Every structure is written in structure tokens, then in C-alpha cells.
Amino acid sequence: MIPVRGYAGAKVAVLGLGRSGLSAARALRAGHAEVLAWDDSETARDTAVAEGFAIVDLARAGAFDGVAALIVSPGIPHLYPVPNRVIAAAQEAGVPVDNDIGLFFRSLATDDWDGFDVTPKVIAVTGSNGKSTTSALIHHVLTEAGRAAQLAGNIGRGVLDIDPPEDSGVVVLELSSYQTDLARALTPDVAVFTNLSPDHLDRHGGLGGYFAAKRRLFAEGGPDRAVIGVDEAEGRYLAGQMAEGPNDDRVIRISVDRKLSGFGWSVFARKGFLSEYRHGRQVGSIDLREVKGLPGSHNHQNACAAYAACRTLGLAPRVIEAGFHSYAGLPHRSQRVAEKDGVIFVNDSKATNVDSALKALLAFDNIRWICGGLEKDGGLGGLAPGLAHVRRAYVIGREAAQFAIGLGAVDTEVCTTMSEAVARAVRDAEPGDVVLLAPAAASFDQYDNFEKRGEDFMAQVHAQLGLGA
């Protein structure tokens, strides 16, 4: 645990008692703060009471009298589409609002660090797509190289639940826009921006607000090194803001669209080969085509970001390459779950928006595509470049028929349920085909989350193929 510093003897309110909220409450108590906890869920309140926390209705009049700060869980809106009533009351009372990420950065360093030979580092990863894979890949490479590393944030453990890092230790954080938007302290040593595509627009008041939330990690965090994907206009803008000029090697530009050789430091992938350039010279390369855990251009972008981050810590290219080859991939992200009679089955349930689903479609040929669910704003037009790879689409979800219409000329079958979609895909599949779950939609019309959807896909595949659980 990372005990929270700076609130000893003070009253601190915690709103939302899920994983991050309870973690923050425990860490605040460990730092000798007086915690006032609240959640609209009675079950969540009972859990907090069982751990000895005082429950206070933060919506009642006078609840913020004498309170030093309000700590908010990431799922609770603080500005758009409308502020939560408790947050609005805190703001009206002039009480600072923060989250567990802000508490983490203000509390991580301790006096013990003065005795370390090598100061611990924090690598923070954000972006629309690929941040989970990039974070996990960085952590895996570091661990395989013998570095003490911990994975936390939006993946792995809660940020305040990790162990205090040891001499030369590394903390790898995946940070969502919900987390970067509100944190009052953001001070990573290395910050990574993968890419940007429209998502969570209601929560951020549009695309500009969404990008602004990501940008805070860099503009307000002031990292020693910034690894920035420049395949979108926003990334190029951010790199330009962070760098003093093209030769400033504090900014490492990454791309899977073009060769980047005219900068101080860059990493790019073309036709399956990753290249590292410094001041016009190639200094490293990796053949990614045989890295089974990182299929497709989108994963090559993740590889470029992870490679660059690891290079900032002094790892040699061949050490990083070895880590790539032993990386098995994350569940529900281009996860190969079965192969039978020349047909491969891939679970990419995390492809919850059009951009991430397009990347999955472009990674394979001869696709039997299972898609559909709760369609997000913007329509399905962005999928067009990948539809030539699709032999047939099997559409699930409560609005499956409407979703199928949005796919235009693609050969579709309206299946509604996962079991029917998998059964029909298995029926039709031929050697060389890939049965791909890449929904291009949220899961909430049929499942609690994308993980449950992916688990159902895997269960249905195993059942259809007679592979057992």
C-alpha cells in the first residue's frame, strides 16, 4: 500500500466505494486521515462499514464543513454531461476535488528514496486504443529483463494498492481519460500517448475535451521523456508542444504510418519491421512479423510505444525483442483462443469502438466477423477500410438488425445472441478463415462488461469445437 501523505489529522471525503474508492480510503487511513465515505449503493456502504469506515451522506447540507478534500472514483462525472450532485456541493463549498491518481503522485516518493542508488520511475500510458496492451507489454518486458516492475491503474492493481517501489523499481500505470482529467498531481517520469479516436465524448463535452484530458498528463505532468504517437493530428500537435524542436530527443515520436527519420529520437514500424532512429541514424530494429502475441498494425503501434518507453530506461533492443517474443497478450485483446482444422478463433471483445474494431479487421484476412452491441455515436462508416477483409458478419445485440444495416454491402446474418453467432460462424468457416469477435460496440445491452462478452465468446467456441472449458 502507498499511504497517502499530506492529510494526517484532516477530514477527507471519499465518493464511490468500488475498487479505486476503497483503495483510496484505506491509503488515506494509513496516512492518518479521517475518512468520511459515501456511495449510493447500500451494498458498497456495507462493505466500507465492515472495514471500519465512517459512512456520511455527502449530499446533505453541511457535509463538507471542515473537509480538506473530496476524493472521487473515476466513473463519477465531475463536469460533463452534468456534475454529480456531491461533487457540485464540494465545488460550491470550495473543497478541492481529486482522485486516487492524484493521491498516488503526491504520495509516492518518501524519505527512503534518498538512500536508493537508482530512484524508482513511473511510466504512465494513456490514449484511446492500445493503452492496456502497451502498459502490459512494458511491464512484461521489464519483468523478463529482471527489473522490479508493478502494473497498476486502469489495469492490474489499484494505484494505491501497490507496494512502495524498491531501489530501481518501475511502476507502469495505464491511465484513462477519466483518471487524467481530474488528478491534481500528474508527475510521471515517462508519459506515453498511443493514439486518439472519438470515445467518451459525452463525459468530456466533445472530442476537444477528451483530448484535453489526455493532454494533461504531458502539459501538466512535465515528464522527463514523452513517447507520442503521431499518426493523428492531435499526436503531432502534442509532440510539437512538448519538443523544443525536431532534434529534441526528450520527445520520442512513434508511427505505424510513415518512416520517421528526421527527428532527434523516433520509433516506427513499416511492413512488420520496427526501427529506432536517433539523430538520423538507425540504432535498433525488430522483426515483428513472428511475434505471435502482437498481430496487426495496431499491435505494432503498441510495440513501438513499449519499445520506446523501455529504451528510455536503458534496456537494449535485443532484450526488448526477447520480451516481445515471450509476451502472450492480454485477454480480450487480439487473443487467440483456439485453432481447429485450419480456422483460427480470436477474441477482441475490447474492440468496443469503430477505430479499435477497424484495427482488428485490418490485422487478418478471410474474417468471419462477430460484431454488434450498443452502438456508439458517430456511426459505422469508419469501418469501411476493413470490410474487404470480411467474408461474412454475424451480428449480435438487441439492435442487431439495425447494426447490420449500418454495415452496408457486407454479407450479414442477424444472429442476436453470441451462441447463435458462433455456431453459424463455425458452420461456415473454411481452412484459412479467422473467426473474429471485434464488436465495434459497447457490451451493456447484453453483458455487464466487455470481459463477460469475451468470456461468453470463448465458452461458445470451446463448446462448438468440443474443446471443453
CSV table of C-alpha atoms in Angstrom, one decimal:
chain,number,residue,atom,x,y,z
A,1,MET,CA,0.0,0.0,0.0
A,2,ILE,CA,1.1,3.6,-0.6
A,3,PRO,CA,0.0,5.6,2.4
A,4,VAL,CA,-1.4,9.0,1.4
A,5,ARG,CA,0.7,11.9,2.5
A,6,GLY,CA,-0.4,15.4,3.4
A,7,TYR,CA,-3.7,14.7,5.1
A,8,ALA,CA,-2.7,13.5,8.6
A,9,GLY,CA,-5.4,14.6,11.1
A,10,ALA,CA,-7.6,16.0,8.4
A,11,LYS,CA,-11.1,15.0,7.3
A,12,VAL,CA,-11.1,13.6,3.7
A,13,ALA,CA,-14.3,12.6,2.0
A,14,VAL,CA,-14.4,9.7,-0.4
A,15,LEU,CA,-17.2,9.4,-3.0
A,16,GLY,CA,-17.7,6.0,-4.7
A,17,LEU,CA,-16.6,2.8,-2.8
A,18,GLY,CA,-15.7,0.5,-5.7
A,19,ARG,CA,-12.2,-0.8,-6.2
A,20,SER,CA,-10.4,2.6,-6.5
A,21,GLY,CA,-12.6,4.3,-3.8
A,22,LEU,CA,-12.0,1.7,-1.2
A,23,SER,CA,-8.3,1.6,-2.1
A,24,ALA,CA,-8.1,5.4,-1.6
A,25,ALA,CA,-10.0,5.2,1.7
A,26,ARG,CA,-7.5,2.5,3.0
A,27,ALA,CA,-4.5,4.5,1.9
A,28,LEU,CA,-5.9,7.7,3.4
A,29,ARG,CA,-6.4,5.9,6.7
A,30,ALA,CA,-2.9,4.5,6.5
A,31,GLY,CA,-1.7,8.2,6.2
A,32,HIS,CA,-3.7,9.1,9.3
A,33,ALA,CA,-6.5,11.0,7.6
A,34,GLU,CA,-10.1,10.8,9.0
A,35,VAL,CA,-12.1,9.2,6.2
A,36,LEU,CA,-15.8,10.1,5.5
A,37,ALA,CA,-17.1,7.6,3.0
A,38,TRP,CA,-20.2,7.5,0.8
A,39,ASP,CA,-21.7,5.5,-2.1
A,40,ASP,CA,-25.3,5.5,-3.3
A,41,SER,CA,-25.1,1.7,-3.2
A,42,GLU,CA,-26.1,0.2,0.1
A,43,THR,CA,-24.1,-2.9,-0.6
A,44,ALA,CA,-21.0,-0.7,-1.2
A,45,ARG,CA,-21.6,1.2,2.0
A,46,ASP,CA,-22.0,-2.1,4.0
A,47,THR,CA,-18.6,-3.2,2.6
A,48,ALA,CA,-17.0,0.0,3.8
A,49,VAL,CA,-18.6,-0.3,7.2
A,50,ALA,CA,-17.2,-3.8,7.6
A,51,GLU,CA,-13.8,-2.3,7.1
A,52,GLY,CA,-14.4,0.3,9.8
A,53,PHE,CA,-15.0,3.4,7.7
A,54,ALA,CA,-17.5,6.1,8.8
A,55,ILE,CA,-20.4,6.5,6.4
A,56,VAL,CA,-21.5,10.1,5.9
A,57,ASP,CA,-24.2,11.2,3.4
A,58,LEU,CA,-22.1,13.7,1.4
A,59,ALA,CA,-25.2,15.1,-0.3
A,60,ARG,CA,-26.7,16.5,3.0
A,61,ALA,CA,-26.3,20.2,3.9
A,62,GLY,CA,-23.1,21.0,5.8
A,63,ALA,CA,-21.5,17.7,4.8
A,64,PHE,CA,-18.3,19.5,3.7
A,65,ASP,CA,-17.8,21.6,6.8
A,66,GLY,CA,-14.2,21.1,7.9
A,67,VAL,CA,-13.4,18.7,5.0
A,68,ALA,CA,-10.0,19.1,3.4
A,69,ALA,CA,-10.6,17.3,0.1
A,70,LEU,CA,-13.1,15.1,-1.8
A,71,ILE,CA,-11.7,12.0,-3.5
A,72,VAL,CA,-13.8,10.8,-6.4
A,73,SER,CA,-13.9,7.4,-8.2
A,74,PRO,CA,-13.3,7.7,-11.9
A,75,GLY,CA,-16.8,6.7,-13.1
A,76,ILE,CA,-18.5,9.6,-11.4
A,77,PRO,CA,-18.9,12.7,-13.7
A,78,HIS,CA,-17.5,16.0,-12.3
A,79,LEU,CA,-18.3,18.3,-15.2
A,80,TYR,CA,-20.0,16.8,-18.2
A,81,PRO,CA,-22.7,15.9,-19.0
A,82,VAL,CA,-23.6,17.3,-15.6
A,83,PRO,CA,-21.6,17.3,-12.3
A,84,ASN,CA,-22.6,14.7,-9.7
A,85,ARG,CA,-24.5,16.5,-7.0
A,86,VAL,CA,-22.0,15.7,-4.3
A,87,ILE,CA,-19.1,17.0,-6.5
A,88,ALA,CA,-21.2,20.1,-7.2
A,89,ALA,CA,-21.7,20.6,-3.5
A,90,ALA,CA,-17.9,20.2,-2.8
A,91,GLN,CA,-17.1,22.7,-5.5
A,92,GLU,CA,-19.7,25.1,-4.1
A,93,ALA,CA,-18.0,24.8,-0.7
A,94,GLY,CA,-14.6,25.4,-2.2
A,95,VAL,CA,-13.4,21.9,-1.3
A,96,PRO,CA,-10.6,20.6,-3.6
A,97,VAL,CA,-11.7,17.5,-5.7
A,98,ASP,CA,-9.1,14.9,-6.5
A,99,ASN,CA,-8.8,11.2,-7.3
A,100,ASP,CA,-6.6,8.2,-6.4
A,101,ILE,CA,-4.2,9.0,-9.2
A,102,GLY,CA,-3.6,12.5,-7.8
A,103,LEU,CA,-3.1,11.0,-4.3
A,104,PHE,CA,-0.7,8.5,-5.7
A,105,PHE,CA,1.6,11.0,-7.4
A,106,ARG,CA,1.7,13.3,-4.3
A,107,SER,CA,2.4,10.3,-2.0
A,108,LEU,CA,4.8,8.0,-3.9
A,109,ALA,CA,8.2,9.5,-3.1
A,110,THR,CA,9.4,9.1,0.5
A,111,ASP,CA,12.5,10.0,2.5
A,112,ASP,CA,13.7,6.4,1.9
A,113,TRP,CA,14.3,7.3,-1.7
A,114,ASP,CA,17.3,9.4,-0.6
A,115,GLY,CA,19.2,6.2,0.1
A,116,PHE,CA,18.4,4.5,-3.2
A,117,ASP,CA,21.2,4.0,-5.8
A,118,VAL,CA,18.6,4.3,-8.6
A,119,THR,CA,15.4,6.3,-8.0
A,120,PRO,CA,12.2,4.5,-8.9
A,121,LYS,CA,10.5,5.5,-12.1
A,122,VAL,CA,6.9,5.9,-13.1
A,123,ILE,CA,5.8,5.2,-16.7
A,124,ALA,CA,2.2,6.4,-17.4
A,125,VAL,CA,0.4,5.3,-20.5
A,126,THR,CA,-2.8,6.9,-22.0
A,127,GLY,CA,-4.6,7.1,-25.3
A,128,SER,CA,-7.8,5.9,-26.9
A,129,ASN,CA,-6.7,2.4,-28.0
A,130,GLY,CA,-3.9,0.1,-27.1
A,131,LYS,CA,-3.0,1.6,-23.7
A,132,SER,CA,-3.8,-1.7,-21.9
A,133,THR,CA,-1.6,-3.8,-24.2
A,134,THR,CA,1.1,-1.2,-24.2
A,135,SER,CA,1.2,-1.0,-20.4
A,136,ALA,CA,1.1,-4.8,-20.0
A,137,LEU,CA,3.8,-5.2,-22.7
A,138,ILE,CA,6.1,-2.6,-20.9
A,139,HIS,CA,5.6,-4.4,-17.6
A,140,HIS,CA,6.3,-7.8,-19.2
A,141,VAL,CA,9.5,-6.7,-20.9
A,142,LEU,CA,10.8,-5.1,-17.7
A,143,THR,CA,10.0,-8.2,-15.7
A,144,GLU,CA,11.6,-10.5,-18.2
A,145,ALA,CA,14.7,-8.3,-18.1
A,146,GLY,CA,14.9,-8.7,-14.3
A,147,ARG,CA,13.7,-5.3,-13.4
A,148,ALA,CA,11.3,-5.0,-10.4
A,149,ALA,CA,8.1,-3.7,-12.0
A,150,GLN,CA,4.5,-3.2,-10.9
A,151,LEU,CA,1.4,-2.8,-13.2
A,152,ALA,CA,-1.4,-0.6,-11.9
A,153,GLY,CA,-4.1,2.0,-12.6
A,154,ASN,CA,-6.8,1.1,-15.1
A,155,ILE,CA,-5.2,-2.4,-15.3
A,156,GLY,CA,-3.8,-4.7,-12.7
A,157,ARG,CA,-3.9,-3.3,-9.1
A,158,GLY,CA,-5.2,0.0,-7.9
A,159,VAL,CA,-2.5,2.6,-7.8
A,160,LEU,CA,-2.6,2.9,-4.0
A,161,ASP,CA,-2.6,-0.8,-3.5
A,162,ILE,CA,0.8,-1.4,-4.9
A,163,ASP,CA,3.9,-1.9,-2.8
A,164,PRO,CA,6.2,1.0,-2.3
A,165,PRO,CA,8.7,0.7,-5.2
A,166,GLU,CA,12.2,-0.5,-4.3
A,167,ASP,CA,15.6,0.7,-5.5
A,168,SER,CA,15.5,1.0,-9.3
A,169,GLY,CA,11.9,-0.2,-9.3
A,170,VAL,CA,9.4,0.8,-12.0
A,171,VAL,CA,5.7,1.5,-11.7
A,172,VAL,CA,3.7,1.1,-15.0
A,173,LEU,CA,0.4,2.9,-15.0
A,174,GLU,CA,-2.4,2.7,-17.5
A,175,LEU,CA,-4.5,5.9,-17.2
A,176,SER,CA,-7.9,6.5,-18.7
A,177,SER,CA,-9.2,10.0,-19.6
A,178,TYR,CA,-11.4,9.8,-16.6
A,179,GLN,CA,-8.3,9.5,-14.4
A,180,THR,CA,-6.1,12.1,-16.1
A,181,ASP,CA,-8.9,14.6,-16.3
A,182,LEU,CA,-9.3,15.1,-12.6
A,183,ALA,CA,-6.0,14.2,-10.9
A,184,ARG,CA,-4.5,17.3,-9.2
A,185,ALA,CA,-0.9,15.8,-9.4
A,186,LEU,CA,0.4,14.1,-12.6
A,187,THR,CA,4.2,13.7,-12.5
A,188,PRO,CA,5.3,10.6,-14.4
A,189,ASP,CA,9.0,10.2,-15.4
A,190,VAL,CA,7.9,8.8,-18.8
A,191,ALA,CA,4.5,9.6,-20.4
A,192,VAL,CA,3.1,7.6,-23.3
A,193,PHE,CA,0.3,8.7,-25.7
A,194,THR,CA,-0.7,5.9,-28.1
A,195,ASN,CA,-3.4,7.5,-30.3
A,196,LEU,CA,-6.7,9.3,-30.3
A,197,SER,CA,-10.1,8.4,-31.7
A,198,PRO,CA,-13.5,9.6,-30.6
A,199,ASP,CA,-14.7,8.0,-27.3
A,200,HIS,CA,-16.3,9.1,-24.1
A,201,LEU,CA,-17.4,12.3,-25.8
A,202,ASP,CA,-20.4,12.9,-23.5
A,203,ARG,CA,-18.2,12.7,-20.5
A,204,HIS,CA,-15.7,15.2,-21.8
A,205,GLY,CA,-18.0,17.6,-23.7
A,206,GLY,CA,-16.7,16.6,-27.1
A,207,LEU,CA,-13.5,15.5,-28.8
A,208,GLY,CA,-11.6,18.6,-27.8
A,209,GLY,CA,-12.4,18.0,-24.1
A,210,TYR,CA,-11.4,14.3,-24.5
A,211,PHE,CA,-8.1,15.2,-26.0
A,212,ALA,CA,-7.5,17.9,-23.3
A,213,ALA,CA,-8.0,15.2,-20.6
A,214,LYS,CA,-5.3,13.1,-22.2
A,215,ARG,CA,-3.0,16.1,-22.8
A,216,ARG,CA,-2.9,16.9,-19.1
A,217,LEU,CA,-0.6,14.0,-18.5
A,218,PHE,CA,2.0,15.8,-20.6
A,219,ALA,CA,1.3,19.5,-20.3
A,220,GLU,CA,0.8,19.5,-16.6
A,221,GLY,CA,2.9,16.4,-15.8
A,222,GLY,CA,6.1,17.6,-17.3
A,223,PRO,CA,7.6,14.1,-17.9
A,224,ASP,CA,11.3,13.7,-18.5
A,225,ARG,CA,10.5,11.7,-21.6
A,226,ALA,CA,7.4,11.8,-23.8
A,227,VAL,CA,6.5,8.9,-26.1
A,228,ILE,CA,3.9,10.2,-28.5
A,229,GLY,CA,2.0,8.5,-31.4
A,230,VAL,CA,2.0,11.0,-34.3
A,231,ASP,CA,-0.4,9.2,-36.7
A,232,GLU,CA,-3.2,11.6,-35.8
A,233,ALA,CA,-3.3,15.4,-35.8
A,234,GLU,CA,-3.6,15.5,-32.1
A,235,GLY,CA,-0.5,13.5,-31.5
A,236,ARG,CA,1.5,15.7,-33.9
A,237,TYR,CA,0.2,18.8,-32.1
A,238,LEU,CA,1.2,17.3,-28.7
A,239,ALA,CA,4.6,16.4,-29.9
A,240,GLY,CA,5.1,19.9,-31.2
A,241,GLN,CA,4.1,21.4,-27.9
A,242,MET,CA,6.4,19.2,-25.9
A,243,ALA,CA,9.5,19.5,-28.0
A,244,GLU,CA,11.8,22.5,-28.4
A,245,GLY,CA,12.5,21.5,-32.0
A,246,PRO,CA,12.8,18.4,-34.2
A,247,ASN,CA,16.1,17.4,-32.6
A,248,ASP,CA,14.8,17.4,-29.1
A,249,ASP,CA,15.2,13.8,-28.1
A,250,ARG,CA,13.1,14.2,-24.9
A,251,VAL,CA,10.2,13.6,-27.2
A,252,ILE,CA,10.1,10.2,-28.9
A,253,ARG,CA,7.7,10.1,-31.9
A,254,ILE,CA,6.2,6.8,-32.9
A,255,SER,CA,4.3,5.8,-36.0
A,256,VAL,CA,2.9,2.9,-38.0
A,257,ASP,CA,2.0,5.1,-41.0
A,258,ARG,CA,5.4,6.5,-42.0
A,259,LYS,CA,9.1,6.5,-41.7
A,260,LEU,CA,10.3,8.9,-39.0
A,261,SER,CA,14.0,9.7,-39.5
A,262,GLY,CA,14.2,13.4,-39.3
A,263,PHE,CA,13.9,13.8,-35.5
A,264,GLY,CA,16.1,13.5,-32.5
A,265,TRP,CA,14.5,10.2,-31.5
A,266,SER,CA,11.8,8.2,-33.2
A,267,VAL,CA,10.5,4.6,-33.4
A,268,PHE,CA,8.3,3.4,-36.3
A,269,ALA,CA,7.0,0.2,-37.8
A,270,ARG,CA,6.6,-0.5,-41.5
A,271,LYS,CA,5.7,-3.8,-43.2
A,272,GLY,CA,6.2,-5.6,-39.9
A,273,PHE,CA,9.6,-4.2,-39.1
A,274,LEU,CA,10.2,-1.9,-36.1
A,275,SER,CA,13.0,0.7,-36.5
A,276,GLU,CA,14.6,3.0,-34.0
A,277,TYR,CA,16.3,6.2,-35.3
A,278,ARG,CA,18.4,8.7,-33.3
A,279,HIS,CA,19.5,11.9,-34.9
A,280,GLY,CA,19.2,10.4,-38.4
A,281,ARG,CA,20.8,7.1,-37.7
A,282,GLN,CA,19.1,3.7,-37.3
A,283,VAL,CA,20.2,2.3,-33.9
A,284,GLY,CA,17.8,-0.7,-33.5
A,285,SER,CA,15.3,-2.9,-35.3
A,286,ILE,CA,13.0,-5.8,-34.6
A,287,ASP,CA,11.1,-8.1,-37.0
A,288,LEU,CA,7.6,-8.1,-35.5
A,289,ARG,CA,6.1,-10.5,-38.0
A,290,GLU,CA,6.8,-13.5,-36.0
A,291,VAL,CA,5.8,-12.0,-32.6
A,292,LYS,CA,2.6,-14.1,-32.1
A,293,GLY,CA,1.3,-12.0,-29.2
A,294,LEU,CA,1.3,-8.8,-31.2
A,295,PRO,CA,-0.6,-9.4,-34.5
A,296,GLY,CA,-1.6,-6.5,-36.8
A,297,SER,CA,-0.7,-2.9,-37.3
A,298,HIS,CA,-2.4,-1.7,-34.2
A,299,ASN,CA,-0.3,-4.0,-32.1
A,300,HIS,CA,2.8,-2.9,-33.9
A,301,GLN,CA,2.0,0.6,-32.7
A,302,ASN,CA,1.7,-0.8,-29.2
A,303,ALA,CA,5.1,-2.4,-29.7
A,304,CYS,CA,6.7,0.9,-30.9
A,305,ALA,CA,5.3,2.7,-27.8
A,306,ALA,CA,6.5,-0.1,-25.4
A,307,TYR,CA,9.9,-0.3,-27.1
A,308,ALA,CA,10.4,3.4,-26.8
A,309,ALA,CA,9.4,3.5,-23.1
A,310,CYS,CA,11.8,0.6,-22.3
A,311,ARG,CA,14.6,2.3,-24.2
A,312,THR,CA,14.3,5.4,-22.0
A,313,LEU,CA,15.1,3.1,-19.1
A,314,GLY,CA,18.3,1.8,-20.8
A,315,LEU,CA,17.1,-1.6,-22.0
A,316,ALA,CA,19.0,-2.9,-25.0
A,317,PRO,CA,17.0,-3.6,-28.2
A,318,ARG,CA,17.7,-7.4,-28.1
A,319,VAL,CA,16.5,-7.5,-24.5
A,320,ILE,CA,13.2,-5.8,-25.5
A,321,GLU,CA,12.9,-8.1,-28.5
A,322,ALA,CA,13.2,-11.2,-26.3
A,323,GLY,CA,10.4,-9.8,-24.1
A,324,PHE,CA,8.2,-9.3,-27.1
A,325,HIS,CA,8.5,-12.9,-28.2
A,326,SER,CA,7.5,-14.2,-24.8
A,327,TYR,CA,4.5,-11.9,-24.5
A,328,ALA,CA,1.3,-13.9,-24.6
A,329,GLY,CA,-1.1,-11.0,-25.0
A,330,LEU,CA,-4.0,-9.7,-22.8
A,331,PRO,CA,-7.3,-11.4,-22.5
A,332,HIS,CA,-10.0,-10.0,-24.9
A,333,ARG,CA,-7.4,-8.1,-26.9
A,334,SER,CA,-6.5,-9.9,-30.2
A,335,GLN,CA,-6.4,-13.0,-28.0
A,336,ARG,CA,-6.0,-16.3,-30.0
A,337,VAL,CA,-8.3,-18.7,-28.1
A,338,ALA,CA,-8.5,-21.7,-30.4
A,339,GLU,CA,-7.4,-23.2,-33.7
A,340,LYS,CA,-9.0,-26.2,-35.4
A,341,ASP,CA,-9.0,-27.6,-39.0
A,342,GLY,CA,-7.1,-24.5,-40.2
A,343,VAL,CA,-9.6,-22.0,-38.6
A,344,ILE,CA,-8.3,-19.5,-36.0
A,345,PHE,CA,-10.6,-18.1,-33.4
A,346,VAL,CA,-9.7,-14.6,-32.0
A,347,ASN,CA,-11.3,-12.8,-29.1
A,348,ASP,CA,-11.0,-9.0,-29.4
A,349,SER,CA,-14.0,-8.1,-27.2
A,350,LYS,CA,-12.1,-5.0,-26.1
A,351,ALA,CA,-12.7,-3.5,-29.6
A,352,THR,CA,-15.6,-1.5,-28.2
A,353,ASN,CA,-15.4,1.3,-30.7
A,354,VAL,CA,-15.2,1.7,-34.5
A,355,ASP,CA,-11.5,2.6,-34.5
A,356,SER,CA,-10.3,-0.4,-32.5
A,357,ALA,CA,-12.6,-2.8,-34.4
A,358,LEU,CA,-11.1,-1.4,-37.7
A,359,LYS,CA,-7.6,-2.2,-36.5
A,360,ALA,CA,-8.7,-5.7,-35.7
A,361,LEU,CA,-10.2,-6.2,-39.2
A,362,LEU,CA,-7.0,-4.9,-40.8
A,363,ALA,CA,-4.9,-7.4,-38.9
A,364,PHE,CA,-6.5,-10.5,-40.5
A,365,ASP,CA,-7.8,-11.8,-43.9
A,366,ASN,CA,-10.8,-14.1,-44.6
A,367,ILE,CA,-12.7,-13.0,-41.5
A,368,ARG,CA,-15.9,-14.5,-40.1
A,369,TRP,CA,-16.7,-11.4,-38.1
A,370,ILE,CA,-18.9,-11.4,-34.9
A,371,CYS,CA,-19.9,-7.8,-34.2
A,372,GLY,CA,-22.7,-5.7,-32.8
A,373,GLY,CA,-23.9,-4.4,-29.4
A,374,LEU,CA,-24.6,-1.0,-28.1
A,375,GLU,CA,-23.6,1.3,-31.0
A,376,LYS,CA,-21.6,4.4,-30.1
A,377,ASP,CA,-22.0,7.9,-31.5
A,378,GLY,CA,-20.6,8.5,-35.0
A,379,GLY,CA,-22.0,5.5,-36.9
A,380,LEU,CA,-20.1,2.7,-38.5
A,381,GLY,CA,-18.7,4.4,-41.6
A,382,GLY,CA,-15.2,4.4,-40.2
A,383,LEU,CA,-15.1,0.6,-40.6
A,384,ALA,CA,-15.1,0.8,-44.4
A,385,PRO,CA,-11.4,0.3,-45.0
A,386,GLY,CA,-11.5,-3.1,-43.2
A,387,LEU,CA,-14.7,-4.5,-44.7
A,388,ALA,CA,-13.0,-6.0,-47.7
A,389,HIS,CA,-11.3,-8.5,-45.2
A,390,VAL,CA,-14.8,-9.7,-44.1
A,391,ARG,CA,-16.3,-12.8,-45.7
A,392,ARG,CA,-19.4,-12.6,-43.6
A,393,ALA,CA,-20.6,-10.6,-40.5
A,394,TYR,CA,-22.6,-12.3,-37.7
A,395,VAL,CA,-24.4,-9.6,-35.8
A,396,ILE,CA,-25.3,-9.8,-32.2
A,397,GLY,CA,-27.1,-7.5,-29.8
A,398,ARG,CA,-30.6,-6.2,-29.1
A,399,GLU,CA,-30.4,-3.9,-32.1
A,400,ALA,CA,-28.7,-6.4,-34.3
A,401,ALA,CA,-30.9,-5.7,-37.4
A,402,GLN,CA,-30.2,-2.0,-37.3
A,403,PHE,CA,-26.5,-2.6,-36.7
A,404,ALA,CA,-26.4,-4.9,-39.8
A,405,ILE,CA,-28.0,-2.2,-41.9
A,406,GLY,CA,-25.1,0.1,-40.9
A,407,LEU,CA,-22.6,-2.3,-42.4
A,408,GLY,CA,-23.8,-1.6,-46.0
A,409,ALA,CA,-23.0,-4.2,-48.6
A,410,VAL,CA,-21.2,-6.6,-46.3
A,411,ASP,CA,-22.8,-10.1,-46.3
A,412,THR,CA,-24.5,-10.3,-42.9
A,413,GLU,CA,-26.5,-12.6,-40.7
A,414,VAL,CA,-28.6,-11.3,-37.9
A,415,CYS,CA,-27.9,-13.7,-35.0
A,416,THR,CA,-28.7,-11.6,-31.9
A,417,THR,CA,-27.0,-14.0,-29.4
A,418,MET,CA,-23.4,-15.0,-29.1
A,419,SER,CA,-24.2,-18.7,-29.1
A,420,GLU,CA,-26.0,-18.4,-32.5
A,421,ALA,CA,-23.3,-16.2,-34.0
A,422,VAL,CA,-20.5,-18.6,-33.0
A,423,ALA,CA,-22.5,-21.6,-34.2
A,424,ARG,CA,-23.1,-20.1,-37.6
A,425,ALA,CA,-19.5,-18.9,-38.0
A,426,VAL,CA,-18.2,-22.4,-37.2
A,427,ARG,CA,-20.7,-23.8,-39.7
A,428,ASP,CA,-19.4,-21.5,-42.5
A,429,ALA,CA,-15.7,-21.3,-41.6
A,430,GLU,CA,-13.2,-22.9,-44.1
A,431,PRO,CA,-9.4,-23.5,-43.7
A,432,GLY,CA,-7.6,-20.2,-43.7
A,433,ASP,CA,-10.5,-18.3,-42.1
A,434,VAL,CA,-10.4,-16.3,-38.9
A,435,VAL,CA,-13.5,-16.2,-36.6
A,436,LEU,CA,-13.0,-12.8,-35.0
A,437,LEU,CA,-15.0,-11.2,-32.2
A,438,ALA,CA,-14.4,-7.4,-32.6
A,439,PRO,CA,-17.8,-5.9,-31.8
A,440,ALA,CA,-17.3,-2.2,-32.7
A,441,ALA,CA,-19.8,-1.5,-29.9
A,442,ALA,CA,-20.3,-1.5,-26.2
A,443,SER,CA,-21.5,-4.6,-24.4
A,444,PHE,CA,-24.0,-3.2,-22.0
A,445,ASP,CA,-27.1,-4.2,-24.0
A,446,GLN,CA,-26.3,-7.9,-23.2
A,447,TYR,CA,-23.4,-8.1,-20.8
A,448,ASP,CA,-22.1,-6.4,-17.7
A,449,ASN,CA,-18.8,-5.5,-19.5
A,450,PHE,CA,-16.6,-6.4,-22.4
A,451,GLU,CA,-14.8,-9.1,-20.3
A,452,LYS,CA,-18.1,-11.0,-19.8
A,453,ARG,CA,-18.8,-10.8,-23.6
A,454,GLY,CA,-15.3,-12.1,-24.4
A,455,GLU,CA,-15.7,-15.0,-21.9
A,456,ASP,CA,-19.0,-15.9,-23.5
A,457,PHE,CA,-17.4,-16.0,-26.9
A,458,MET,CA,-14.6,-18.3,-25.7
A,459,ALA,CA,-17.1,-20.6,-23.9
A,460,GLN,CA,-19.2,-20.8,-27.1
A,461,VAL,CA,-16.1,-21.5,-29.2
A,462,HIS,CA,-14.9,-24.3,-26.9
A,463,ALA,CA,-18.4,-25.8,-26.8
A,464,GLN,CA,-18.8,-25.7,-30.6
A,465,LEU,CA,-15.4,-27.2,-31.2
A,466,GLY,CA,-15.7,-29.8,-28.4
A,467,LEU,CA,-12.7,-28.5,-26.6
A,468,GLY,CA,-14.2,-28.4,-23.1
A,469,ALA,CA,-14.0,-25.4,-20.7
